[in-house]
Amino acid sequence: MKFFIDTADIAEIRELAATGIVDGVTTNPSLIAKSGRDMIETIAEICDVVPGPVSAEVAALEADKMIAEGRRLCEIADNVTVKVPLTWDGLRACRTLADEGKMVNVTLCFSANQALLAAKAGATFISPFIGRLDDIGLDGLELIEEIREIYDAQDFDTEILAASIRTVNHVKDCAKIGADVATLPPAILRKLAEHPLTDKGLDAFMADWAKTGQDILKG
Ligand code: G3P
């Protein structure tokens, strides 16, 4: 499973990209607004830091304008992925942009039939929002499972990009059920490496090592 990070914060992206486990980035209008920065400049900087797909979302609601915005966003860098909403206009824009060879991420997916439509429209990625489904008492992971089953049965190569991830268990479960990508808020990505027994074990190793008085670099 690929790891994308779900942020427009360039400092976070630089720091996490240095770990070598960041395969891409997703942004949305809310994340751009939170950054307080110019969208085009921000996407250009992110694309410089992360060579993998960087999702930049259109702001238009009407297909022709979405297509124009998508083309403009793709001029920023080769790794820009145009993000369009799962509406009929978004699907129309997806088909046109995909036919032009552009990567398209269809976002705000909350049902398996919506995911089926996105694949039919040539989406590179479909973004089911699992946390927001959990928020209303539904099961986000069940949606990922249904989409996996449909895409496998129908031989679609659209990648399932699990979004709206809120917990470390979401990450593990998405990996188990075959999501192709998970886009993680930076705080969740950091938490994946944490375990109290790792900290405790390392403290004990360091205390014992100090007693030896040795230095590996001077050996
Ligand atoms: O990129 C969109 C998605 O990940 C949003 O997550 O937490 O606002 O539901 P959230």
PDB file of C-alpha atoms and ligand atoms in Angstrom:
ATOM      1  CA  MET A   1       0.000   0.000   0.000  1.00  0.00           C
ATOM      2  CA  LYS A   2       1.309   3.444  -0.900  1.00  0.00           C
ATOM      3  CA  PHE A   3       1.376   6.229   1.686  1.00  0.00           C
ATOM      4  CA  PHE A   4       0.312   9.716   0.644  1.00  0.00           C
ATOM      5  CA  ILE A   5       0.183  12.579   3.122  1.00  0.00           C
ATOM      6  CA  ASP A   6      -2.945  14.669   3.399  1.00  0.00           C
ATOM      7  CA  THR A   7      -1.669  18.198   3.992  1.00  0.00           C
ATOM      8  CA  ALA A   8      -0.646  21.414   2.258  1.00  0.00           C
ATOM      9  CA  ASP A   9       1.889  22.236   4.987  1.00  0.00           C
ATOM     10  CA  ILE A  10       5.204  22.307   3.125  1.00  0.00           C
ATOM     11  CA  ALA A  11       7.324  22.102   6.288  1.00  0.00           C
ATOM     12  CA  GLU A  12       5.539  18.884   7.330  1.00  0.00           C
ATOM     13  CA  ILE A  13       5.875  17.503   3.800  1.00  0.00           C
ATOM     14  CA  ARG A  14       9.631  18.188   3.686  1.00  0.00           C
ATOM     15  CA  GLU A  15      10.173  16.535   7.062  1.00  0.00           C
ATOM     16  CA  LEU A  16       8.086  13.451   6.322  1.00  0.00           C
ATOM     17  CA  ALA A  17       9.370  13.075   2.746  1.00  0.00           C
ATOM     18  CA  ALA A  18      12.890  12.776   4.207  1.00  0.00           C
ATOM     19  CA  THR A  19      11.839   9.439   5.785  1.00  0.00           C
ATOM     20  CA  GLY A  20      11.548   7.977   2.286  1.00  0.00           C
ATOM     21  CA  ILE A  21       8.093   6.500   2.872  1.00  0.00           C
ATOM     22  CA  VAL A  22       5.967   9.237   1.324  1.00  0.00           C
ATOM     23  CA  ASP A  23       4.713   8.191  -2.112  1.00  0.00           C
ATOM     24  CA  GLY A  24       2.534  11.221  -2.808  1.00  0.00           C
ATOM     25  CA  VAL A  25       0.496  14.098  -1.374  1.00  0.00           C
ATOM     26  CA  THR A  26      -3.182  15.019  -1.356  1.00  0.00           C
ATOM     27  CA  THR A  27      -4.568  18.495  -0.808  1.00  0.00           C
ATOM     28  CA  ASN A  28      -8.059  19.927  -0.904  1.00  0.00           C
ATOM     29  CA  PRO A  29      -9.520  23.459  -0.709  1.00  0.00           C
ATOM     30  CA  SER A  30      -9.809  23.237   3.090  1.00  0.00           C
ATOM     31  CA  LEU A  31      -6.140  22.257   3.464  1.00  0.00           C
ATOM     32  CA  ILE A  32      -5.049  25.060   1.095  1.00  0.00           C
ATOM     33  CA  ALA A  33      -7.158  27.539   3.107  1.00  0.00           C
ATOM     34  CA  LYS A  34      -5.591  26.240   6.342  1.00  0.00           C
ATOM     35  CA  SER A  35      -2.076  26.792   4.909  1.00  0.00           C
ATOM     36  CA  GLY A  36      -2.970  30.445   4.259  1.00  0.00           C
ATOM     37  CA  ARG A  37      -0.838  30.341   1.093  1.00  0.00           C
ATOM     38  CA  ASP A  38      -1.270  30.762  -2.645  1.00  0.00           C
ATOM     39  CA  MET A  39      -2.444  27.468  -4.153  1.00  0.00           C
ATOM     40  CA  ILE A  40      -0.356  27.458  -7.343  1.00  0.00           C
ATOM     41  CA  GLU A  41       2.850  28.303  -5.465  1.00  0.00           C
ATOM     42  CA  THR A  42       2.133  25.727  -2.787  1.00  0.00           C
ATOM     43  CA  ILE A  43       1.430  22.921  -5.255  1.00  0.00           C
ATOM     44  CA  ALA A  44       4.611  23.815  -7.189  1.00  0.00           C
ATOM     45  CA  GLU A  45       6.690  23.579  -4.007  1.00  0.00           C
ATOM     46  CA  ILE A  46       5.112  20.278  -2.990  1.00  0.00           C
ATOM     47  CA  CYS A  47       5.741  18.826  -6.461  1.00  0.00           C
ATOM     48  CA  ASP A  48       9.418  19.761  -6.131  1.00  0.00           C
ATOM     49  CA  VAL A  49       9.735  17.899  -2.832  1.00  0.00           C
ATOM     50  CA  VAL A  50       7.667  14.786  -3.630  1.00  0.00           C
ATOM     51  CA  PRO A  51       8.105  13.156  -7.045  1.00  0.00           C
ATOM     52  CA  GLY A  52       4.950  11.020  -6.703  1.00  0.00           C
ATOM     53  CA  PRO A  53       1.371  12.122  -7.463  1.00  0.00           C
ATOM     54  CA  VAL A  54       0.310  15.417  -5.859  1.00  0.00           C
ATOM     55  CA  SER A  55      -3.461  15.974  -5.845  1.00  0.00           C
ATOM     56  CA  ALA A  56      -4.620  19.526  -6.467  1.00  0.00           C
ATOM     57  CA  GLU A  57      -8.371  20.085  -6.381  1.00  0.00           C
ATOM     58  CA  VAL A  58     -10.389  22.152  -8.848  1.00  0.00           C
ATOM     59  CA  ALA A  59     -12.650  24.841  -7.419  1.00  0.00           C
ATOM     60  CA  ALA A  60     -15.232  24.977 -10.219  1.00  0.00           C
ATOM     61  CA  LEU A  61     -18.535  23.108 -10.091  1.00  0.00           C
ATOM     62  CA  GLU A  62     -19.222  23.084 -13.818  1.00  0.00           C
ATOM     63  CA  ALA A  63     -17.440  20.577 -16.102  1.00  0.00           C
ATOM     64  CA  ASP A  64     -15.967  22.956 -18.684  1.00  0.00           C
ATOM     65  CA  LYS A  65     -14.478  25.173 -15.984  1.00  0.00           C
ATOM     66  CA  MET A  66     -13.191  22.129 -14.069  1.00  0.00           C
ATOM     67  CA  ILE A  67     -11.445  20.984 -17.251  1.00  0.00           C
ATOM     68  CA  ALA A  68      -9.861  24.424 -17.749  1.00  0.00           C
ATOM     69  CA  GLU A  69      -8.729  24.510 -14.105  1.00  0.00           C
ATOM     70  CA  GLY A  70      -7.421  20.940 -14.369  1.00  0.00           C
ATOM     71  CA  ARG A  71      -5.355  21.849 -17.439  1.00  0.00           C
ATOM     72  CA  ARG A  72      -3.936  24.890 -15.618  1.00  0.00           C
ATOM     73  CA  LEU A  73      -3.045  22.804 -12.563  1.00  0.00           C
ATOM     74  CA  CYS A  74      -1.274  20.239 -14.759  1.00  0.00           C
ATOM     75  CA  GLU A  75       0.971  23.008 -16.147  1.00  0.00           C
ATOM     76  CA  ILE A  76       2.512  23.349 -12.659  1.00  0.00           C
ATOM     77  CA  ALA A  77       4.374  20.019 -12.788  1.00  0.00           C
ATOM     78  CA  ASP A  78       4.218  16.574 -14.389  1.00  0.00           C
ATOM     79  CA  ASN A  79       3.227  14.908 -11.120  1.00  0.00           C
ATOM     80  CA  VAL A  80       0.068  16.969 -10.524  1.00  0.00           C
ATOM     81  CA  THR A  81      -3.068  14.858 -10.185  1.00  0.00           C
ATOM     82  CA  VAL A  82      -6.272  16.788 -10.819  1.00  0.00           C
ATOM     83  CA  LYS A  83      -8.816  16.235  -8.058  1.00  0.00           C
ATOM     84  CA  VAL A  84     -12.465  16.552  -9.070  1.00  0.00           C
ATOM     85  CA  PRO A  85     -15.604  15.987  -6.981  1.00  0.00           C
ATOM     86  CA  LEU A  86     -17.841  13.003  -7.529  1.00  0.00           C
ATOM     87  CA  THR A  87     -20.642  14.812  -9.362  1.00  0.00           C
ATOM     88  CA  TRP A  88     -21.823  14.353 -12.948  1.00  0.00           C
ATOM     89  CA  ASP A  89     -19.788  17.431 -13.919  1.00  0.00           C
ATOM     90  CA  GLY A  90     -16.792  15.996 -12.085  1.00  0.00           C
ATOM     91  CA  LEU A  91     -17.154  12.680 -13.909  1.00  0.00           C
ATOM     92  CA  ARG A  92     -17.380  14.466 -17.263  1.00  0.00           C
ATOM     93  CA  ALA A  93     -14.262  16.466 -16.445  1.00  0.00           C
ATOM     94  CA  CYS A  94     -12.553  13.255 -15.313  1.00  0.00           C
ATOM     95  CA  ARG A  95     -13.203  11.561 -18.658  1.00  0.00           C
ATOM     96  CA  THR A  96     -11.885  14.528 -20.669  1.00  0.00           C
ATOM     97  CA  LEU A  97      -8.771  15.009 -18.529  1.00  0.00           C
ATOM     98  CA  ALA A  98      -8.061  11.255 -18.415  1.00  0.00           C
ATOM     99  CA  ASP A  99      -8.372  11.078 -22.215  1.00  0.00           C
ATOM    100  CA  GLU A 100      -5.718  13.818 -22.374  1.00  0.00           C
ATOM    101  CA  GLY A 101      -3.408  11.554 -20.366  1.00  0.00           C
ATOM    102  CA  LYS A 102      -3.731  13.475 -17.098  1.00  0.00           C
ATOM    103  CA  MET A 103      -3.961  11.757 -13.702  1.00  0.00           C
ATOM    104  CA  VAL A 104      -7.349  12.329 -12.054  1.00  0.00           C
ATOM    105  CA  ASN A 105      -8.387  11.718  -8.445  1.00  0.00           C
ATOM    106  CA  VAL A 106     -12.171  11.594  -7.988  1.00  0.00           C
ATOM    107  CA  THR A 107     -12.910  12.742  -4.467  1.00  0.00           C
ATOM    108  CA  LEU A 108     -15.814  12.846  -2.004  1.00  0.00           C
ATOM    109  CA  CYS A 109     -16.798   9.238  -2.691  1.00  0.00           C
ATOM    110  CA  PHE A 110     -19.258   7.748  -0.208  1.00  0.00           C
ATOM    111  CA  SER A 111     -20.731   4.750  -2.074  1.00  0.00           C
ATOM    112  CA  ALA A 112     -19.628   1.779  -4.143  1.00  0.00           C
ATOM    113  CA  ASN A 113     -21.759   2.907  -7.090  1.00  0.00           C
ATOM    114  CA  GLN A 114     -20.021   6.279  -7.062  1.00  0.00           C
ATOM    115  CA  ALA A 115     -16.687   4.416  -7.177  1.00  0.00           C
ATOM    116  CA  LEU A 116     -17.948   2.347 -10.100  1.00  0.00           C
ATOM    117  CA  LEU A 117     -18.813   5.538 -12.001  1.00  0.00           C
ATOM    118  CA  ALA A 118     -15.372   7.037 -11.302  1.00  0.00           C
ATOM    119  CA  ALA A 119     -13.647   3.941 -12.681  1.00  0.00           C
ATOM    120  CA  LYS A 120     -15.869   4.058 -15.773  1.00  0.00           C
ATOM    121  CA  ALA A 121     -14.879   7.725 -16.204  1.00  0.00           C
ATOM    122  CA  GLY A 122     -11.196   6.760 -16.287  1.00  0.00           C
ATOM    123  CA  ALA A 123     -10.144   7.927 -12.811  1.00  0.00           C
ATOM    124  CA  THR A 124      -6.571   7.188 -11.778  1.00  0.00           C
ATOM    125  CA  PHE A 125      -7.637   7.281  -8.107  1.00  0.00           C
ATOM    126  CA  ILE A 126     -10.953   7.078  -6.286  1.00  0.00           C
ATOM    127  CA  SER A 127     -11.051   8.668  -2.826  1.00  0.00           C
ATOM    128  CA  PRO A 128     -13.577   7.086  -0.445  1.00  0.00           C
ATOM    129  CA  PHE A 129     -13.807   9.155   2.774  1.00  0.00           C
ATOM    130  CA  ILE A 130     -13.873   6.540   5.494  1.00  0.00           C
ATOM    131  CA  GLY A 131     -13.769   8.763   8.597  1.00  0.00           C
ATOM    132  CA  ARG A 132     -16.729  10.850   7.449  1.00  0.00           C
ATOM    133  CA  LEU A 133     -18.795   7.681   6.931  1.00  0.00           C
ATOM    134  CA  ASP A 134     -17.848   6.486  10.430  1.00  0.00           C
ATOM    135  CA  ASP A 135     -18.884   9.939  11.723  1.00  0.00           C
ATOM    136  CA  ILE A 136     -22.478   9.326  10.613  1.00  0.00           C
ATOM    137  CA  GLY A 137     -22.647   5.799  12.022  1.00  0.00           C
ATOM    138  CA  LEU A 138     -21.796   3.944   8.784  1.00  0.00           C
ATOM    139  CA  ASP A 139     -18.738   1.786   8.146  1.00  0.00           C
ATOM    140  CA  GLY A 140     -16.028   3.405   6.038  1.00  0.00           C
ATOM    141  CA  LEU A 141     -13.915   0.260   5.861  1.00  0.00           C
ATOM    142  CA  GLU A 142     -16.854  -1.731   4.546  1.00  0.00           C
ATOM    143  CA  LEU A 143     -16.984   0.719   1.634  1.00  0.00           C
ATOM    144  CA  ILE A 144     -13.296   0.098   0.858  1.00  0.00           C
ATOM    145  CA  GLU A 145     -14.010  -3.657   0.870  1.00  0.00           C
ATOM    146  CA  GLU A 146     -16.953  -3.267  -1.522  1.00  0.00           C
ATOM    147  CA  ILE A 147     -14.950  -1.105  -3.928  1.00  0.00           C
ATOM    148  CA  ARG A 148     -12.042  -3.595  -3.840  1.00  0.00           C
ATOM    149  CA  GLU A 149     -14.445  -6.421  -4.707  1.00  0.00           C
ATOM    150  CA  ILE A 150     -16.013  -4.484  -7.593  1.00  0.00           C
ATOM    151  CA  TYR A 151     -12.740  -3.247  -9.076  1.00  0.00           C
ATOM    152  CA  ASP A 152     -11.247  -6.761  -8.912  1.00  0.00           C
ATOM    153  CA  ALA A 153     -14.358  -8.407 -10.372  1.00  0.00           C
ATOM    154  CA  GLN A 154     -14.543  -5.862 -13.180  1.00  0.00           C
ATOM    155  CA  ASP A 155     -10.798  -5.595 -13.751  1.00  0.00           C
ATOM    156  CA  PHE A 156     -10.645  -1.809 -13.269  1.00  0.00           C
ATOM    157  CA  ASP A 157      -7.196  -0.397 -12.639  1.00  0.00           C
ATOM    158  CA  THR A 158      -8.411   2.747 -10.827  1.00  0.00           C
ATOM    159  CA  GLU A 159      -6.516   2.831  -7.521  1.00  0.00           C
ATOM    160  CA  ILE A 160      -8.446   2.924  -4.239  1.00  0.00           C
ATOM    161  CA  LEU A 161      -7.094   5.876  -2.249  1.00  0.00           C
ATOM    162  CA  ALA A 162      -8.489   5.635   1.271  1.00  0.00           C
ATOM    163  CA  ALA A 163      -9.047   9.179   2.573  1.00  0.00           C
ATOM    164  CA  SER A 164     -10.446  10.830   5.691  1.00  0.00           C
ATOM    165  CA  ILE A 165      -8.304   8.507   7.798  1.00  0.00           C
ATOM    166  CA  ARG A 166      -8.622   9.310  11.486  1.00  0.00           C
ATOM    167  CA  THR A 167      -6.891   6.487  13.379  1.00  0.00           C
ATOM    168  CA  VAL A 168      -3.874   4.199  13.170  1.00  0.00           C
ATOM    169  CA  ASN A 169      -6.290   1.253  13.035  1.00  0.00           C
ATOM    170  CA  HIS A 170      -7.804   2.710   9.867  1.00  0.00           C
ATOM    171  CA  VAL A 171      -4.343   2.466   8.278  1.00  0.00           C
ATOM    172  CA  LYS A 172      -3.766  -1.168   9.278  1.00  0.00           C
ATOM    173  CA  ASP A 173      -7.290  -2.168   8.227  1.00  0.00           C
ATOM    174  CA  CYS A 174      -6.996  -0.411   4.851  1.00  0.00           C
ATOM    175  CA  ALA A 175      -3.759  -2.325   4.215  1.00  0.00           C
ATOM    176  CA  LYS A 176      -5.428  -5.639   5.166  1.00  0.00           C
ATOM    177  CA  ILE A 177      -8.390  -5.184   2.849  1.00  0.00           C
ATOM    178  CA  GLY A 178      -6.358  -4.106  -0.141  1.00  0.00           C
ATOM    179  CA  ALA A 179      -6.579  -0.330  -0.457  1.00  0.00           C
ATOM    180  CA  ASP A 180      -3.927   0.710  -2.987  1.00  0.00           C
ATOM    181  CA  VAL A 181      -3.138   3.977  -1.217  1.00  0.00           C
ATOM    182  CA  ALA A 182      -3.905   5.569   2.139  1.00  0.00           C
ATOM    183  CA  THR A 183      -3.623   9.324   2.503  1.00  0.00           C
ATOM    184  CA  LEU A 184      -2.680  10.121   6.074  1.00  0.00           C
ATOM    185  CA  PRO A 185      -2.770  13.294   8.107  1.00  0.00           C
ATOM    186  CA  PRO A 186       0.846  13.869   9.277  1.00  0.00           C
ATOM    187  CA  ALA A 187      -0.068  13.197  12.925  1.00  0.00           C
ATOM    188  CA  ILE A 188      -1.420   9.737  12.054  1.00  0.00           C
ATOM    189  CA  LEU A 189       1.653   8.903   9.973  1.00  0.00           C
ATOM    190  CA  ARG A 190       3.913   9.824  12.903  1.00  0.00           C
ATOM    191  CA  LYS A 191       1.854   7.692  15.279  1.00  0.00           C
ATOM    192  CA  LEU A 192       2.367   4.570  13.151  1.00  0.00           C
ATOM    193  CA  ALA A 193       5.947   4.248  14.425  1.00  0.00           C
ATOM    194  CA  GLU A 194       5.071   4.713  18.084  1.00  0.00           C
ATOM    195  CA  HIS A 195       4.918   1.933  20.671  1.00  0.00           C
ATOM    196  CA  PRO A 196       5.557   2.251  24.432  1.00  0.00           C
ATOM    197  CA  LEU A 197       7.498  -1.036  24.455  1.00  0.00           C
ATOM    198  CA  THR A 198       9.818   0.315  21.743  1.00  0.00           C
ATOM    199  CA  ASP A 199      10.551   3.371  23.924  1.00  0.00           C
ATOM    200  CA  LYS A 200      10.987   1.261  27.056  1.00  0.00           C
ATOM    201  CA  GLY A 201      13.253  -1.249  25.298  1.00  0.00           C
ATOM    202  CA  LEU A 202      15.396   1.493  23.785  1.00  0.00           C
ATOM    203  CA  ASP A 203      15.804   3.231  27.161  1.00  0.00           C
ATOM    204  CA  ALA A 204      17.090  -0.044  28.647  1.00  0.00           C
ATOM    205  CA  PHE A 205      19.476  -0.668  25.728  1.00  0.00           C
ATOM    206  CA  MET A 206      20.884   2.865  26.010  1.00  0.00           C
ATOM    207  CA  ALA A 207      21.371   2.612  29.755  1.00  0.00           C
ATOM    208  CA  ASP A 208      23.272  -0.685  29.360  1.00  0.00           C
ATOM    209  CA  TRP A 209      25.320   0.662  26.454  1.00  0.00           C
ATOM    210  CA  ALA A 210      26.405   3.693  28.479  1.00  0.00           C
ATOM    211  CA  LYS A 211      27.809   1.314  31.129  1.00  0.00           C
ATOM    212  CA  THR A 212      30.181  -0.236  28.555  1.00  0.00           C
ATOM    213  CA  GLY A 213      31.872   3.119  27.888  1.00  0.00           C
ATOM    214  CA  GLN A 214      32.236   2.173  24.212  1.00  0.00           C
ATOM    215  CA  ASP A 215      31.837   4.328  21.069  1.00  0.00           C
ATOM    216  CA  ILE A 216      31.138   2.509  17.790  1.00  0.00           C
ATOM    217  CA  LEU A 217      32.712   5.296  15.725  1.00  0.00           C
ATOM    218  CA  LYS A 218      35.949   5.084  17.673  1.00  0.00           C
ATOM    219  CA  GLY A 219      36.182   1.285  17.452  1.00  0.00           C
TER     220      GLY A 219
HETATM  221  O1  G3P B   1      -8.314  14.712   1.546  1.00  0.00           O
HETATM  222  C1  G3P B   1      -9.582  14.649   2.037  1.00  0.00           C
HETATM  223  C2  G3P B   1      -9.824  13.878   3.310  1.00  0.00           C
HETATM  224  O2  G3P B   1      -8.743  13.106   3.670  1.00  0.00           O
HETATM  225  C3  G3P B   1     -10.485  14.691   4.361  1.00  0.00           C
HETATM  226  O3  G3P B   1     -10.403  14.135   5.664  1.00  0.00           O
HETATM  227  O4  G3P B   1     -10.641  14.286   8.107  1.00  0.00           O
HETATM  228  O5  G3P B   1     -11.501  16.166   6.659  1.00  0.00           O
HETATM  229  O6  G3P B   1     -12.664  13.966   6.728  1.00  0.00           O
HETATM  230  P1  G3P B   1     -11.348  14.670   6.844  1.00  0.00           P
END
